[in-house]
């Protein structure tokens, strides 16, 4: 190990460690083989995270037994240390629409690295960004302009700023149960006390109204102070679908009151629901569409705000305002290449139609389960965004166990389904929000018929077992309750 004087700060400063001389790194070597580095250190991942990152996440994983140490991802599958294969219905919160490590995305990214492109010149414009923007607006031809971002939340931030600039108004309306991200503006539009508490005060002039309530929207817009109404066509938290006339009616109300209609398609976009955009199911043409997640091809963070020209022109209206919104890494070549290749793969592999077909099959199977199992209250979804909602049973024995669990921690029941799905059936899935009774399926659009069989068989087995009291599922409930009490 070498200690040197930090010359930039003068001799009185403490001596600093040179990274290359750290005892855990080979001396003066450059690490280029990340696979080898991963293999060398993966067993330390939970310890490293406990020490240097989010310790509470490690505690959660250990408590529910998800600390299996995934070592490989391919398509819709993950592989643990023992090489066991898992079906991933979480897909990185919707990032892996094409599956993990799609060969076309990898090839596109490698080609960027091999091409020595003039990335991020800043005092030039990016060719790849021009191509991706051209292709995106061709898929939503009522929109003209694109602003690229580095994440979904950043796309939401841009939409808020653009709406205010375009209308000269400050108000933003969003919906109850909405999720738009965790940066300050996006969080101000999201409705979850757990996410918001300790971070307030948030952005002023943000109003929340019930989802699917046109009367409430009209009331909110009436004073003509609202710049934008931002809505997820299908809400991710809870997988809540709009009623048949809601989005069309909302777009019409916005138009009448001079408010911009913004569709947050960060989760629902790019084929997830069986259409390129979810709004297409209801024939709606928003003033702005927000994309992110799947546009990354699962590799490079990227977001996009697609908007009408008149909105953009209010933001960038003269040369001295050419840089009023943007970010250093927006439009970087790797992100643009990932986006271009993602659109190509969606089309070439017919993934949007495939998502519609697989989703239809799964929804039918879950609907049949809802008829047979009293704990399953409702199933809903479009394409491969599906919610299975559980609720209070009728029979006395089950009801007593359900009530006990609910009293200990609202929404805990879903863990009695997701944990056995993971431990016994190697299916990774999620609960659709804090204290939610809905399990969400958000798999890669690439899932096969055999994967659908796997899902149906596994859910059938675990849901069936949850209807037996006493039984293994409710024993798990007891141990989770004990954890919850201790917490
Ligand atoms: C609908 C929606 N909007 C915005 C976001 C925020 O995106 P990001 O996590 O990339 O900031 C998410 C993320 O889950 C989302 O589902």
XYZ file of N, CA and C in Angstrom, residues 93 176-182 190-192 195 211 232 234-241 267 293 380 385 430-434 436 438 440:
102
model
N -38.398 -4.689 -12.634
C -39.472 -3.671 -12.631
C -39.860 -3.263 -14.052
N -54.675 9.245 -7.490
C -54.438 8.424 -6.304
C -53.895 7.064 -6.765
N -53.021 6.503 -5.982
C -52.338 5.230 -6.282
C -51.334 5.338 -7.428
N -51.067 6.578 -7.885
C -50.115 6.731 -8.984
C -48.687 6.505 -8.502
N -47.839 6.057 -9.428
C -46.395 6.048 -9.174
C -45.706 6.640 -10.391
N -44.952 7.734 -10.148
C -44.257 8.381 -11.264
C -42.754 8.513 -11.012
N -42.257 7.940 -9.912
C -40.818 8.016 -9.663
C -40.531 8.680 -8.329
N -39.246 8.741 -7.980
C -38.876 9.139 -6.622
C -38.025 10.401 -6.536
N -46.621 11.256 -6.996
C -46.841 9.853 -6.635
C -47.622 9.784 -5.325
N -48.394 8.720 -5.189
C -49.306 8.660 -4.043
C -48.970 7.462 -3.169
N -47.974 7.570 -2.341
C -47.667 6.482 -1.425
C -46.996 7.113 -0.216
N -43.376 6.312 0.582
C -42.360 6.965 -0.255
C -42.204 8.437 0.088
N -58.404 7.944 -9.455
C -58.269 7.382 -10.814
C -59.662 6.973 -11.282
N -50.931 7.231 -15.569
C -50.496 5.945 -16.136
C -51.742 5.309 -16.753
N -52.442 2.302 -17.370
C -52.774 1.241 -16.404
C -51.858 1.492 -15.217
N -52.433 1.672 -14.044
C -51.583 2.006 -12.897
C -50.738 0.806 -12.485
N -49.444 1.059 -12.334
C -48.527 -0.021 -11.966
C -48.764 -0.524 -10.550
N -49.025 0.397 -9.633
C -49.298 -0.004 -8.243
C -50.734 -0.513 -8.188
N -50.886 -1.808 -8.139
C -52.222 -2.394 -8.081
C -52.733 -2.906 -9.415
N -52.039 -2.585 -10.512
C -52.518 -2.951 -11.856
C -53.988 -2.533 -12.007
N -54.236 -1.234 -11.879
C -55.603 -0.714 -11.997
C -55.858 -0.272 -13.428
N -56.923 -0.830 -14.012
C -57.254 -0.507 -15.409
C -58.246 0.647 -15.475
N -43.905 2.320 -17.692
C -44.049 0.881 -17.457
C -44.891 0.200 -18.546
N -37.594 2.564 -18.967
C -37.511 1.122 -18.702
C -37.099 0.283 -19.922
N -56.894 -9.135 -13.357
C -57.089 -8.112 -14.396
C -55.751 -7.819 -15.064
N -49.035 -7.444 -18.383
C -49.095 -6.665 -17.142
C -50.384 -7.133 -16.465
N -43.696 -10.196 -7.658
C -43.716 -9.075 -6.720
C -45.132 -8.760 -6.254
N -45.206 -8.080 -5.109
C -46.477 -7.534 -4.643
C -46.580 -6.139 -5.262
N -47.795 -5.795 -5.700
C -47.956 -4.561 -6.501
C -48.088 -3.311 -5.643
N -47.202 -3.123 -4.671
C -47.220 -1.896 -3.869
C -47.256 -2.194 -2.382
N -46.959 -1.166 -1.565
C -47.005 -1.322 -0.115
C -48.420 -1.683 0.324
N -50.347 -3.896 -0.373
C -51.253 -4.274 -1.466
C -51.659 -5.740 -1.345
N -52.460 -7.302 -4.136
C -52.359 -7.728 -5.533
C -50.929 -8.155 -5.856
N -48.332 -8.851 -8.846
C -48.210 -8.371 -10.236
C -47.291 -9.281 -11.045
